Coordinates of C-alpha atoms in Angstrom, one line a residue:
Chain A
M14 CA 0.0 0.0 -0.1
V15 CA 2.8 2.4 1.0
D16 CA 4.9 1.7 -2.1
R17 CA 1.8 1.9 -4.3
G18 CA 1.0 5.3 -2.7
A19 CA 4.5 6.5 -3.0
N20 CA 4.6 5.6 -6.7
I21 CA 1.4 7.6 -7.4
D22 CA 2.9 10.4 -5.5
I23 CA 6.0 10.4 -7.6
V24 CA 4.0 10.2 -10.7
F25 CA 2.2 13.6 -9.8
R26 CA 5.3 15.0 -8.3
N27 CA 7.4 14.6 -11.4
G28 CA 4.5 15.2 -13.9
L29 CA 3.6 18.4 -12.5
K30 CA 7.0 19.6 -11.7
D31 CA 8.0 22.6 -13.9
Y32 CA 4.4 22.6 -15.4
E33 CA 3.3 26.1 -16.4
V34 CA -0.1 27.3 -17.5
L35 CA -0.4 30.9 -18.7
P36 CA -2.8 32.9 -16.4
P37 CA -5.6 34.9 -17.9
A38 CA -4.2 38.2 -19.3
D39 CA -6.0 40.7 -17.1
I40 CA -4.7 39.4 -13.8
W41 CA -1.7 41.6 -13.7
D42 CA -4.0 44.6 -14.3
N43 CA -5.8 43.6 -11.1
I44 CA -2.6 43.1 -9.0
H45 CA -0.8 46.3 -9.9
P46 CA -3.3 48.9 -8.8
V47 CA -3.8 47.0 -5.5
V48 CA 0.0 47.0 -4.7
A49 CA 0.0 50.7 -5.6
A50 CA -2.9 51.7 -3.7
K51 CA -1.9 49.9 -0.5
R52 CA 1.4 51.8 -0.6
K53 CA -0.5 55.0 -0.9
K54 CA -3.0 54.1 1.7
R55 CA -0.1 53.5 4.2
S56 CA 1.1 56.9 3.6
F57 CA -2.2 58.5 4.0
V58 CA -2.3 56.9 7.5
F59 CA 0.6 59.0 8.3
L60 CA -0.8 62.1 6.8
K61 CA -4.2 61.8 8.7
V62 CA -2.6 61.1 12.0
A63 CA -0.4 64.4 11.6
A64 CA -3.2 66.5 10.3
S65 CA -5.6 65.3 13.0
V66 CA -3.0 66.0 15.8
A67 CA -2.4 69.3 14.6
A68 CA -6.0 70.2 13.9
L69 CA -7.0 68.9 17.5
F70 CA -4.0 70.7 19.2
T71 CA -4.9 74.0 17.4
L72 CA -8.8 74.0 17.9
G73 CA -8.3 72.7 21.5
Y74 CA -6.2 75.6 22.5
I75 CA -8.3 78.2 20.7
A76 CA -11.3 76.7 22.6
Y77 CA -9.5 76.7 25.7
N78 CA -8.5 80.4 25.3
R79 CA -11.9 81.5 24.3
M80 CA -13.4 79.8 27.5
G81 CA -10.7 81.7 29.6
N82 CA -11.8 85.0 28.1
V83 CA -15.6 84.3 28.9
R84 CA -14.6 83.2 32.4
S85 CA -12.7 86.6 33.0
D86 CA -15.6 88.7 31.6
Y87 CA -18.0 86.5 33.9
E88 CA -15.7 87.3 36.9
I89 CA -16.0 91.0 36.3
S90 CA -19.8 90.8 36.1
E91 CA -20.1 88.9 39.2
L92 CA -17.7 91.3 40.9
A93 CA -19.8 94.1 39.7
A94 CA -23.2 92.4 40.6
N95 CA -22.1 92.0 44.2
D96 CA -20.6 95.3 44.6
E97 CA -22.8 96.9 47.2
I98 CA -22.7 93.8 49.4
R99 CA -19.0 93.7 49.5
D100 CA -18.7 97.6 49.7
N101 CA -20.3 97.4 53.0
A102 CA -19.1 94.2 54.3
V103 CA -15.5 94.4 53.3
K104 CA -13.2 97.2 54.2
P105 CA -10.9 98.8 53.3
F106 CA -10.9 97.2 49.7
S107 CA -13.8 96.5 47.6
V108 CA -15.0 96.7 44.1
V109 CA -18.0 98.8 42.9
K110 CA -19.7 99.0 39.6
S111 CA -20.6 102.4 38.0
S112 CA -22.8 101.2 35.3
S113 CA -25.2 98.4 34.8
N114 CA -25.7 99.1 31.2
K115 CA -24.2 96.4 28.8
S116 CA -22.7 98.7 26.4
A117 CA -21.3 101.0 28.8
T118 CA -19.8 98.0 30.5
D119 CA -18.2 96.9 27.3
K120 CA -16.9 100.4 26.8
T121 CA -15.5 100.4 30.3
V122 CA -13.9 96.9 30.1
A123 CA -12.1 98.3 26.9
A124 CA -10.9 101.3 28.9
R125 CA -9.8 99.1 31.8
Q126 CA -7.9 97.1 29.5
S127 CA -5.7 100.1 28.2
Q128 CA -5.2 101.5 31.5
I129 CA -4.3 98.4 33.3
A130 CA -2.1 97.6 30.7
S131 CA -0.4 100.9 31.2
V132 CA 0.1 100.5 34.9
E133 CA 3.5 99.3 35.6
N134 CA 4.8 97.1 38.5
I135 CA 1.5 95.2 38.7
P136 CA 2.6 91.9 40.5
V137 CA 1.9 89.0 38.5
D138 CA 1.2 86.7 41.4
L139 CA -1.6 88.2 43.4
T140 CA -1.8 85.4 45.9
E141 CA 1.1 86.9 47.6
K142 CA 0.3 88.5 51.0
V143 CA 0.8 92.2 49.9
I144 CA 0.7 93.7 46.5
S145 CA 0.8 97.2 45.4
V146 CA -1.1 98.9 42.6
D147 CA -0.8 102.5 41.7
V148 CA -4.1 104.0 41.3
N149 CA -5.6 107.5 41.3
E150 CA -7.8 108.1 44.2
N151 CA -10.0 110.7 42.6
A152 CA -10.2 109.1 39.2
S153 CA -14.1 108.7 39.6
Q154 CA -14.5 112.3 40.6
T155 CA -12.8 113.7 37.5
G156 CA -15.0 111.7 35.1
N157 CA -12.4 109.1 34.5
T158 CA -14.4 106.3 35.8
A159 CA -12.6 103.3 34.1
L160 CA -10.1 102.8 36.6
A161 CA -12.4 103.7 39.6
D162 CA -14.9 101.3 38.0
L163 CA -12.4 98.4 38.6
I164 CA -11.1 99.4 41.9
H165 CA -12.7 101.5 44.5
I166 CA -10.5 102.8 47.4
S167 CA -12.4 103.2 50.6
K168 CA -12.0 106.0 52.9
A169 CA -10.9 103.8 55.5
D170 CA -7.3 103.9 54.8
N171 CA -4.7 101.7 55.9
L172 CA -3.2 102.2 52.7
T173 CA 0.6 103.0 52.1
I174 CA 1.5 105.8 49.8
G175 CA 3.5 104.8 47.0
S176 CA 4.4 106.4 43.7
I177 CA 2.7 106.4 40.4
K178 CA 4.2 106.1 37.1
P179 CA 3.0 108.6 34.4
L180 CA 0.4 106.9 32.4
S181 CA 0.1 107.3 28.7
G182 CA -2.9 107.8 26.5
K183 CA -5.4 110.5 26.3
H184 CA -7.7 108.9 28.8
L185 CA -5.0 109.1 31.4
D186 CA -3.8 112.5 30.9
S187 CA -6.0 113.9 33.6
L188 CA -5.2 111.2 35.7
G189 CA -1.5 111.9 35.9
S190 CA -2.0 115.4 37.5
L191 CA -4.3 114.3 40.3
P192 CA -3.3 113.1 43.8
R193 CA -2.2 109.6 43.9
K194 CA -2.3 106.7 46.3
S195 CA -1.3 103.1 46.2
F196 CA -3.1 100.5 48.4
V197 CA -2.2 97.2 50.0
I198 CA -4.4 94.0 49.9
T199 CA -4.1 92.7 53.3
E200 CA -4.8 89.3 54.6
P201 CA -8.5 89.3 55.1
E202 CA -9.0 90.3 51.3
K203 CA -7.4 87.2 50.1
Q204 CA -10.7 85.9 48.8
Y205 CA -10.9 89.0 46.4
S206 CA -7.1 88.9 45.6
S207 CA -7.9 85.5 44.1
R208 CA -10.6 86.9 42.0
Y209 CA -8.5 89.8 40.9
S210 CA -5.9 87.3 40.1
T211 CA -8.2 86.1 37.4
V212 CA -9.4 89.4 36.3
I213 CA -6.1 91.1 36.1
S214 CA -4.3 88.2 34.6
G215 CA -6.9 88.2 31.9
Y216 CA -6.2 91.8 31.2
G217 CA -2.6 91.1 31.3
A218 CA -3.1 88.9 28.2
V219 CA -3.7 92.0 26.2
E220 CA -0.7 93.8 27.3
N221 CA 0.8 94.0 23.9
T222 CA -2.0 94.9 21.5
D223 CA -0.1 93.9 18.4
T224 CA -1.7 90.6 17.7
W225 CA -0.3 90.1 14.2
S226 CA 3.3 89.9 12.7
L227 CA 4.6 89.3 9.5
M228 CA 8.0 87.4 9.5
A229 CA 10.4 86.8 6.6
L230 CA 12.9 84.0 7.2
A231 CA 15.7 82.1 5.4
S232 CA 18.0 79.3 6.3
P233 CA 20.6 77.0 4.9
T234 CA 19.7 73.4 5.8
Y235 CA 21.5 70.4 6.4
A236 CA 19.4 67.3 5.4
S237 CA 20.1 63.7 6.3
R238 CA 18.0 60.7 6.9
M239 CA 17.2 58.1 9.5
N240 CA 17.4 54.5 8.1
Y241 CA 15.2 52.0 9.9
A242 CA 15.9 49.0 7.7
N243 CA 18.5 46.5 8.4
D244 CA 19.1 44.8 4.9
Q245 CA 22.3 45.0 3.0
L246 CA 21.1 47.3 0.3
S247 CA 19.6 49.9 2.6
K248 CA 23.0 50.1 4.5
Q249 CA 24.9 50.3 1.3
L250 CA 22.7 53.0 0.0
K251 CA 23.0 55.0 3.3
E252 CA 26.8 54.7 3.0
S253 CA 26.9 55.9 -0.5
E254 CA 24.4 58.8 0.0
K255 CA 25.6 62.0 1.5
P256 CA 23.5 65.0 2.5
V257 CA 24.1 68.3 0.8
I258 CA 23.6 71.8 2.3
S259 CA 20.3 73.2 0.9
Y260 CA 18.2 76.2 1.7
S261 CA 14.8 77.1 2.8
G262 CA 12.9 80.6 3.0
G263 CA 9.6 82.3 3.0
V264 CA 7.2 84.4 4.7
A265 CA 4.8 83.8 7.7
F266 CA 2.0 85.4 9.5
T267 CA 1.8 85.1 13.3
Y268 CA -1.3 85.5 15.3
S269 CA -0.9 86.1 19.1
L270 CA -3.5 84.0 20.9
N271 CA -2.3 85.5 24.3
K272 CA 0.9 87.1 25.7
R273 CA 2.8 84.1 25.3
L274 CA 1.3 81.6 22.7
S275 CA 0.9 82.4 19.1
I276 CA 0.1 80.3 16.0
Q277 CA 2.0 80.7 12.8
S278 CA 1.4 79.9 9.2
G279 CA 2.8 81.0 5.8
L280 CA 4.5 79.8 2.6
F281 CA 8.0 78.7 2.4
Y282 CA 10.0 77.2 -0.4
S283 CA 12.5 74.6 0.6
S284 CA 15.1 72.7 -1.2
I285 CA 16.5 69.4 0.0
G286 CA 18.9 67.1 -1.8
Q287 CA 21.5 64.4 -1.5
E288 CA 24.6 63.4 -3.4
V289 CA 24.8 59.7 -4.5
D290 CA 28.5 58.8 -4.6
G291 CA 30.3 56.4 -6.8
I292 CA 28.1 56.6 -9.7
S293 CA 30.2 57.6 -12.6
S294 CA 28.6 59.6 -15.6
F295 CA 29.9 59.9 -19.0
S296 CA 28.5 61.8 -22.0
G297 CA 28.4 61.0 -25.6
F298 CA 26.4 57.7 -25.3
R299 CA 23.6 58.8 -27.7
R300 CA 25.6 57.3 -30.7
Y301 CA 25.5 53.9 -29.1
D302 CA 22.0 54.1 -27.9
D303 CA 20.1 51.4 -30.2
S304 CA 17.0 51.6 -27.9
K305 CA 14.2 54.0 -28.4
G306 CA 11.5 55.5 -26.3
D307 CA 12.9 54.0 -22.9
C308 CA 15.8 55.0 -20.5
N309 CA 18.8 52.8 -20.5
F310 CA 19.9 53.5 -17.0
K311 CA 18.1 53.4 -13.7
V312 CA 19.8 54.3 -10.4
V313 CA 18.5 52.9 -7.2
T314 CA 18.5 55.4 -4.3
S315 CA 16.8 55.4 -1.0
S316 CA 14.5 58.1 -2.2
G317 CA 13.5 56.2 -5.3
I318 CA 14.8 55.1 -8.8
I319 CA 16.3 57.8 -11.0
Y320 CA 15.4 57.3 -14.4
A321 CA 18.0 58.7 -16.8
K322 CA 16.0 60.6 -19.4
N323 CA 19.1 62.1 -20.8
S324 CA 19.9 59.5 -23.6
D325 CA 23.3 61.1 -24.0
V326 CA 24.5 60.0 -20.6
Y327 CA 26.1 56.6 -19.7
L328 CA 26.2 55.6 -16.0
S329 CA 28.1 53.0 -14.2
D330 CA 28.4 52.0 -10.5
N331 CA 31.9 52.0 -9.2
L332 CA 31.1 50.6 -5.8
S333 CA 29.2 47.3 -6.4
E334 CA 27.3 47.5 -9.8
E335 CA 24.1 46.9 -7.9
R336 CA 22.8 50.4 -7.9
V337 CA 22.7 51.0 -11.7
L338 CA 20.1 48.9 -13.5
T339 CA 21.0 48.7 -17.0
S340 CA 21.6 46.1 -19.9
Y341 CA 24.8 48.2 -20.8
N342 CA 26.8 46.9 -17.9
S343 CA 30.5 46.8 -17.7
K344 CA 30.6 43.1 -19.2
V345 CA 29.1 44.4 -22.5
F346 CA 30.1 48.1 -22.8
D347 CA 33.4 49.8 -21.9
P348 CA 32.8 53.7 -21.9
A349 CA 36.7 54.1 -22.1
K350 CA 36.8 52.0 -25.3
A351 CA 33.9 53.8 -26.6
S352 CA 35.7 57.1 -26.0
L353 CA 32.9 58.6 -23.9
N354 CA 33.8 61.7 -22.0
Y355 CA 33.9 61.2 -18.3
V356 CA 31.9 63.8 -16.5
N357 CA 31.8 63.1 -12.6
K358 CA 31.8 60.4 -10.1
S359 CA 28.6 61.3 -8.3
I360 CA 24.9 62.2 -9.0
R361 CA 23.0 64.8 -7.1
Q362 CA 19.2 64.6 -6.5
D363 CA 17.2 67.9 -5.9
F364 CA 13.8 68.0 -4.4
S365 CA 12.0 71.2 -4.0
Y366 CA 8.9 71.9 -1.9
L367 CA 6.3 74.5 -1.4
E368 CA 5.8 74.3 2.3
F369 CA 2.7 75.3 4.3
P370 CA 3.5 75.2 7.9
V371 CA 1.2 75.3 10.9
T372 CA 3.2 76.0 14.1
M373 CA 2.7 77.0 17.6
R374 CA 5.2 79.3 19.4
Y375 CA 5.2 79.7 23.0
K376 CA 7.2 82.6 24.5
V377 CA 9.3 81.1 27.4
V378 CA 11.3 84.3 28.1
D379 CA 9.8 87.6 27.5
R380 CA 12.4 90.3 27.7
T381 CA 14.3 92.4 25.3
I382 CA 15.6 89.3 23.9
D383 CA 12.6 86.9 23.8
L384 CA 13.1 83.1 23.8
N385 CA 10.4 81.1 22.0
L386 CA 9.7 77.3 21.7
I387 CA 8.3 76.5 18.2
G388 CA 6.6 73.2 17.2
G389 CA 4.2 72.2 14.6
V390 CA 3.8 70.4 11.3
S391 CA 4.2 71.4 7.7
Y392 CA 2.6 70.3 4.6
N393 CA 5.2 70.2 1.7
F394 CA 4.2 70.0 -1.9
L395 CA 6.7 68.8 -4.4
V396 CA 7.2 71.4 -7.1
N397 CA 10.6 70.4 -8.6
N398 CA 12.6 67.0 -8.9
S399 CA 15.8 66.7 -10.7
A400 CA 18.9 64.5 -10.9
Y401 CA 22.0 65.8 -12.4
T402 CA 25.8 65.7 -12.0
V403 CA 28.1 68.7 -11.9
D404 CA 30.6 69.3 -14.9
N405 CA 33.0 72.0 -14.4
G406 CA 30.6 73.9 -12.2
S407 CA 27.5 73.6 -14.5
K408 CA 24.7 71.1 -14.1
Y409 CA 24.5 68.2 -16.5
Y410 CA 21.0 66.9 -16.5
I411 CA 20.6 63.3 -16.0
G412 CA 16.9 62.7 -15.1
K413 CA 14.1 62.5 -12.6
T414 CA 13.5 60.4 -9.4
D415 CA 10.5 58.3 -9.9
G416 CA 7.7 57.6 -7.5
L417 CA 8.0 60.8 -5.2
N418 CA 5.2 61.6 -3.0
V419 CA 3.4 64.8 -4.2
M420 CA 2.7 65.8 -0.7
V421 CA 4.9 64.8 2.5
V422 CA 4.3 65.9 6.0
S423 CA 7.1 67.1 8.4
S424 CA 7.0 67.9 12.0
S425 CA 9.4 70.6 13.4
L426 CA 10.7 71.5 16.6
G427 CA 12.9 74.6 17.2
M428 CA 13.9 77.5 19.7
G429 CA 13.7 81.1 18.4
V430 CA 15.5 84.1 19.8
E431 CA 13.7 87.4 19.2
Y432 CA 15.4 90.6 19.6
K433 CA 13.5 93.7 20.0
F434 CA 15.1 96.1 17.3
S435 CA 12.4 98.7 17.6
E436 CA 8.9 99.1 18.7
K437 CA 7.6 97.2 15.8
I438 CA 10.5 95.4 14.2
F439 CA 12.1 92.4 15.7
I440 CA 15.1 90.4 14.5
N441 CA 14.6 86.6 14.8
L442 CA 17.0 83.6 14.9
E443 CA 15.5 80.2 15.1
P444 CA 17.5 77.0 15.0
T445 CA 15.0 74.4 13.9
F446 CA 14.9 70.5 13.6
R447 CA 12.6 69.0 11.1
Y448 CA 11.5 65.5 10.8
Y449 CA 9.6 64.0 7.8
L450 CA 6.8 61.8 9.1
N451 CA 6.5 60.1 5.8
P452 CA 9.3 59.4 3.5
F453 CA 9.7 61.3 0.1
T454 CA 8.5 58.2 -1.6
D455 CA 6.3 55.3 -0.6
A456 CA 7.5 53.3 -3.6
T457 CA 10.6 52.0 -1.9
S458 CA 10.6 49.6 1.2
Y459 CA 13.7 51.1 2.8
K460 CA 12.0 52.9 5.6
I461 CA 14.1 55.8 5.3
H462 CA 12.9 59.1 7.1
P463 CA 14.6 62.3 6.1
Y464 CA 15.3 65.1 8.7
S465 CA 16.9 68.4 8.5
I466 CA 18.5 70.9 10.6
G467 CA 18.4 74.7 9.8
I468 CA 19.2 78.0 11.5
F469 CA 16.5 80.4 10.3
S470 CA 17.2 84.0 10.6
G471 CA 15.0 86.9 9.5
V472 CA 12.9 89.9 10.6
S473 CA 9.4 90.3 11.8
Y474 CA 7.1 93.3 11.8
K475 CA 4.2 93.5 14.4
F476 CA 1.1 95.2 13.8
Chain B
M30 CA 24.4 40.4 -8.8
S31 CA 22.0 38.0 -10.5
E32 CA 19.2 39.2 -12.5
I33 CA 16.5 38.1 -10.2
K34 CA 18.1 40.0 -7.5
K35 CA 18.3 43.2 -9.7
I36 CA 14.5 42.7 -10.4
I37 CA 13.8 42.3 -6.6
K38 CA 15.6 45.6 -5.9
G39 CA 13.7 47.2 -8.5
C40 CA 10.5 45.9 -7.2
L41 CA 11.5 47.1 -3.7
A42 CA 12.2 50.5 -5.1
G43 CA 8.7 50.6 -6.6
D44 CA 9.7 50.1 -10.1
R45 CA 6.5 49.2 -11.9
R46 CA 8.4 47.6 -14.8
D47 CA 10.5 45.4 -12.6
Q48 CA 7.3 44.4 -10.8
E49 CA 5.5 43.4 -14.0
L50 CA 8.8 41.6 -15.1
L51 CA 8.7 39.5 -11.9
Y52 CA 5.1 38.7 -12.6
R53 CA 5.4 37.8 -16.2
R54 CA 8.4 35.5 -15.3
H55 CA 6.7 33.5 -12.5
A56 CA 3.1 33.7 -13.1
A57 CA 2.8 30.7 -15.2
K58 CA 4.4 28.3 -12.9
L59 CA 2.6 29.8 -9.9
Y60 CA -0.7 29.6 -11.9
A61 CA -0.2 25.9 -12.3
V62 CA 0.3 25.6 -8.5
C63 CA -2.8 27.5 -8.0
L64 CA -4.8 25.2 -10.3
Q65 CA -3.4 22.3 -8.4
Y66 CA -4.9 23.3 -5.2
S67 CA -8.1 24.7 -6.4
G68 CA -11.2 23.0 -8.0
N69 CA -11.7 25.4 -10.7
D70 CA -10.1 28.3 -12.8
E71 CA -11.8 31.2 -11.1
E72 CA -10.5 30.0 -7.7
A73 CA -7.2 29.6 -9.3
R74 CA -7.2 32.9 -10.6
D75 CA -8.2 34.5 -7.2
I76 CA -5.3 32.5 -5.5
L77 CA -2.8 33.8 -7.9
Q78 CA -4.0 37.5 -7.7
E79 CA -3.9 37.4 -3.8
G80 CA -0.6 35.5 -3.8
F81 CA 1.0 38.0 -6.0
I82 CA -0.2 40.9 -3.9
K83 CA 1.3 39.3 -0.7
I84 CA 4.5 38.5 -2.7
F85 CA 5.0 42.3 -3.4
E86 CA 3.9 43.3 -0.1
N87 CA 6.3 41.1 1.6
L88 CA 9.2 41.3 -0.8
D89 CA 11.4 43.1 1.8
C90 CA 11.0 40.1 4.1
Y91 CA 12.8 37.9 1.5
K92 CA 16.4 37.6 2.8
N93 CA 18.1 36.2 -0.1
E94 CA 18.3 32.9 1.7
G95 CA 17.0 29.8 -0.2
S96 CA 15.2 29.7 -3.6
F97 CA 13.2 32.9 -4.4
E98 CA 10.8 30.7 -6.5
G99 CA 10.3 28.4 -3.4
W100 CA 9.6 31.4 -1.3
M101 CA 6.9 32.6 -3.7
R102 CA 5.5 29.1 -4.0
R103 CA 5.2 29.0 -0.3
I104 CA 3.2 32.2 -0.2
V105 CA 0.9 30.9 -3.0
V106 CA 0.3 27.6 -1.2
N107 CA -0.4 29.5 2.1
T108 CA -3.0 31.7 0.1
A109 CA -4.6 28.6 -1.3
L110 CA -4.9 27.2 2.2
E111 CA -6.4 30.3 3.6
K112 CA -8.9 30.0 0.8
F113 CA -9.5 26.3 1.6
R114 CA -10.0 27.1 5.3
S115 CA -12.3 30.0 4.7
R116 CA -14.6 27.8 2.4
H117 CA -14.4 24.6 4.4
N118 CA -14.5 25.9 8.0
L119 CA -16.9 23.1 9.0
Y120 CA -14.4 20.5 7.9
R121 CA -14.3 18.1 10.8
V122 CA -12.2 15.1 11.8
D123 CA -15.1 12.8 12.2
D124 CA -16.2 13.6 8.7
I125 CA -13.8 11.3 7.3
D126 CA -14.4 7.8 6.6
T127 CA -11.6 5.3 7.2
I128 CA -9.9 4.1 4.0
T129 CA -9.8 0.4 3.5
E130 CA -7.2 -1.5 1.4
T131 CA -10.0 -2.6 -1.0
D132 CA -10.6 1.1 -1.9
A133 CA -7.0 1.1 -3.7
E134 CA -6.4 -0.4 -7.0
P135 CA -3.4 -2.5 -7.5
D136 CA -0.7 -0.3 -8.6
N137 CA 0.3 -2.2 -11.6
Q138 CA -0.7 0.4 -14.1
D139 CA 1.0 2.0 -16.9
Y140 CA 1.3 5.8 -16.5
A141 CA 3.0 6.2 -19.8
G142 CA 1.4 8.8 -22.1
L143 CA 0.0 10.9 -19.2
E144 CA 0.8 14.6 -19.8
A145 CA 1.1 17.0 -17.0
E146 CA -2.2 18.5 -18.2
D147 CA -3.8 15.3 -17.7
L148 CA -2.4 14.9 -14.2
L149 CA -3.7 18.3 -13.4
N150 CA -7.2 17.5 -14.6
I151 CA -7.3 14.4 -12.5
I152 CA -6.2 16.2 -9.5
K153 CA -8.6 19.0 -9.9
E154 CA -11.4 16.5 -9.8
L155 CA -10.4 15.4 -6.3
P156 CA -12.6 16.5 -3.5
A157 CA -11.0 19.7 -1.8
K158 CA -10.0 18.1 1.4
Y159 CA -8.3 15.2 -0.4
R160 CA -6.6 17.4 -3.0
I161 CA -5.2 19.8 -0.3
V162 CA -3.8 16.8 1.8
F163 CA -2.4 15.1 -1.2
N164 CA -0.8 18.2 -2.6
L165 CA 0.7 19.1 0.7
Y166 CA 2.1 15.7 1.3
A167 CA 3.1 14.3 -2.0
I168 CA 4.1 17.6 -3.9
E169 CA 5.2 19.8 -1.2
G170 CA 6.7 17.3 1.1
Y171 CA 5.1 18.3 4.2
S172 CA 4.7 15.6 7.1
H173 CA 1.3 14.6 8.5
K174 CA 2.1 16.4 11.7
E175 CA 2.9 19.7 9.8
I176 CA -0.3 19.3 7.6
S177 CA -2.5 18.7 10.6
K178 CA -1.5 22.1 11.8
M179 CA -1.8 23.8 8.4
V180 CA -5.2 22.4 7.7
N181 CA -6.5 22.3 11.3
I182 CA -7.1 18.6 11.1
S183 CA -5.8 15.6 13.2
E184 CA -2.9 13.6 12.0
G185 CA -5.0 10.6 11.5
T186 CA -7.5 12.6 9.4
S187 CA -4.4 13.6 7.2
K188 CA -3.4 10.1 6.8
S189 CA -6.8 8.9 5.9
D190 CA -7.3 11.8 3.5
L191 CA -4.0 10.9 1.7
S192 CA -5.0 7.2 1.3
R193 CA -8.4 8.2 0.0
A194 CA -6.8 10.7 -2.5
R195 CA -4.3 8.1 -3.6
A196 CA -6.8 5.5 -4.2
I197 CA -9.0 7.9 -6.2
L198 CA -6.1 9.0 -8.1
Q199 CA -5.0 5.5 -9.0
R200 CA -8.5 4.7 -10.3
R201 CA -8.7 7.9 -12.3
V202 CA -5.2 7.6 -13.8
G203 CA -6.1 4.0 -14.8
S204 CA -9.3 5.2 -16.5
Y205 CA -7.4 8.0 -18.2
T206 CA -4.7 6.0 -19.6
G207 CA -7.3 3.3 -20.7
L208 CA -9.2 6.0 -22.3
K209 CA -6.1 7.4 -24.0
K210 CA -5.0 4.0 -25.4
K211 CA -8.5 3.5 -26.8
I212 CA -8.3 6.8 -28.4
A213 CA -4.7 6.0 -29.8
N214 CA -5.9 2.8 -31.2
G215 CA -8.8 4.1 -32.8

């Protein structure tokens, strides 16, 4: 039984060995789109995640900021509504309201903002036991109700006399000439000081009324790549591909969400590239080129395959002969015997992008020289893609890299120094690290993610 | 560097022409494998399509160790098994009748004159469960223990299926050769 079974096994094994049946012609047409679509789908996952995080972060912060403003307004109203009770119950410091009319209140709030913003030496931390605020005692008597509207000083003075700085603005002209007092919030008023903490910090957010700024920046950039693959070809490509110094520049608008936080967007042009070493190029190949309509040389790089569109160029791999895909390899064609002209031993790839950044800026230090933390994402659209070599200082065109993504998303993190050159003009210096969330191409499986380091410098104008 | 390695690198780099070249070179042989495992052309076509998609997706996992053709064949066979499992998920151990010696014809037949196409037609006519076990054991060279895990059956069932498959094949091969001789003799 076993022998008989083994016999029939051998019949089928040998009979079907090397047997071939041509599949229906349309199967390939179904396979290729699926393979291409799956690669694209993988890249869109990256894009969706990045875009969602950026959108959520931005919207979340704006919502939070708006809620903060509403709360401050509410605090003012609440304080105003309970004025009279507190006026009688709490001495020597209380808050009164001079108008119940809404529009009048709005105007008053605006006036408060400008005045409080002008008062110097307001302590940031009102939870401290003692604070001093310069006020004008007779402000309400002279018709300048704005400041008195916010803070009323009772007659029961246990106040200390201080000095007041000259206040700017036409509303405060009369104020500056009147007798001044400063007051002390003592321990019993702590419950009010906490309320004032909210109110005043809310006003403090509008200390700088310039909410917009226009910035022009440019930077040389050093671009390289992170290689997550361990196969031999990826390592070989990494060793032979060298980063080159590129550049980036553009304009950006910044909107201040509050005193420290701002959101920025704009339009940048950035160029990024690399040098592929060990690929010799020769000119004059056209007379030996018998093929028509197709390129004779393809160069495998980590960013994709370079198709040599220039039919006059001959390419050979000096390092391993694995990166140049051609039927004209060194076994069948010798460029020296064919008297081709040697051009260079390396190829450059250039990719240019139009970049739309969405970044958040947080002011860590707010002095004459500000220090900002900067982070966000950029949407980069491919506008130029070329491969060339350099021949006596001029570019010798080779071709293009195939399969590059039209859009890539990059994340950026930086630290910006901002020097106040004048009231409106600032000088900026921003070292920035940028990491590309998806590679330039999804066509390769090399899992190489580019990154760049640049030092952006430029000027900004606030308005 | 061998040509197939160049093609693989081209495929990894997303070169559509190399992808198509890889397909054109190996599709016919792999389609024959698909036909061995499937009962009809439509199912074979699905297996080939899904198999090649997996090949392209997992090409970076091929470590240049062993035969590339063998690696592709394993992917196609696994795809065929997935199809089989999904369509025969009620395949139970106790469904199988025990094979008896009398089921098998004496193996003194003359197999001469049988073409590969004839063998394929014979094997396609086997019930699916017998066809799968026979292919895995006789053609691919897996043991019953391995087959039991791959198809989710017991080793005993695998042995029974193999015996039943062999018996059926021997009978049909006999019929085929007899028929062919009659046709040849007019």
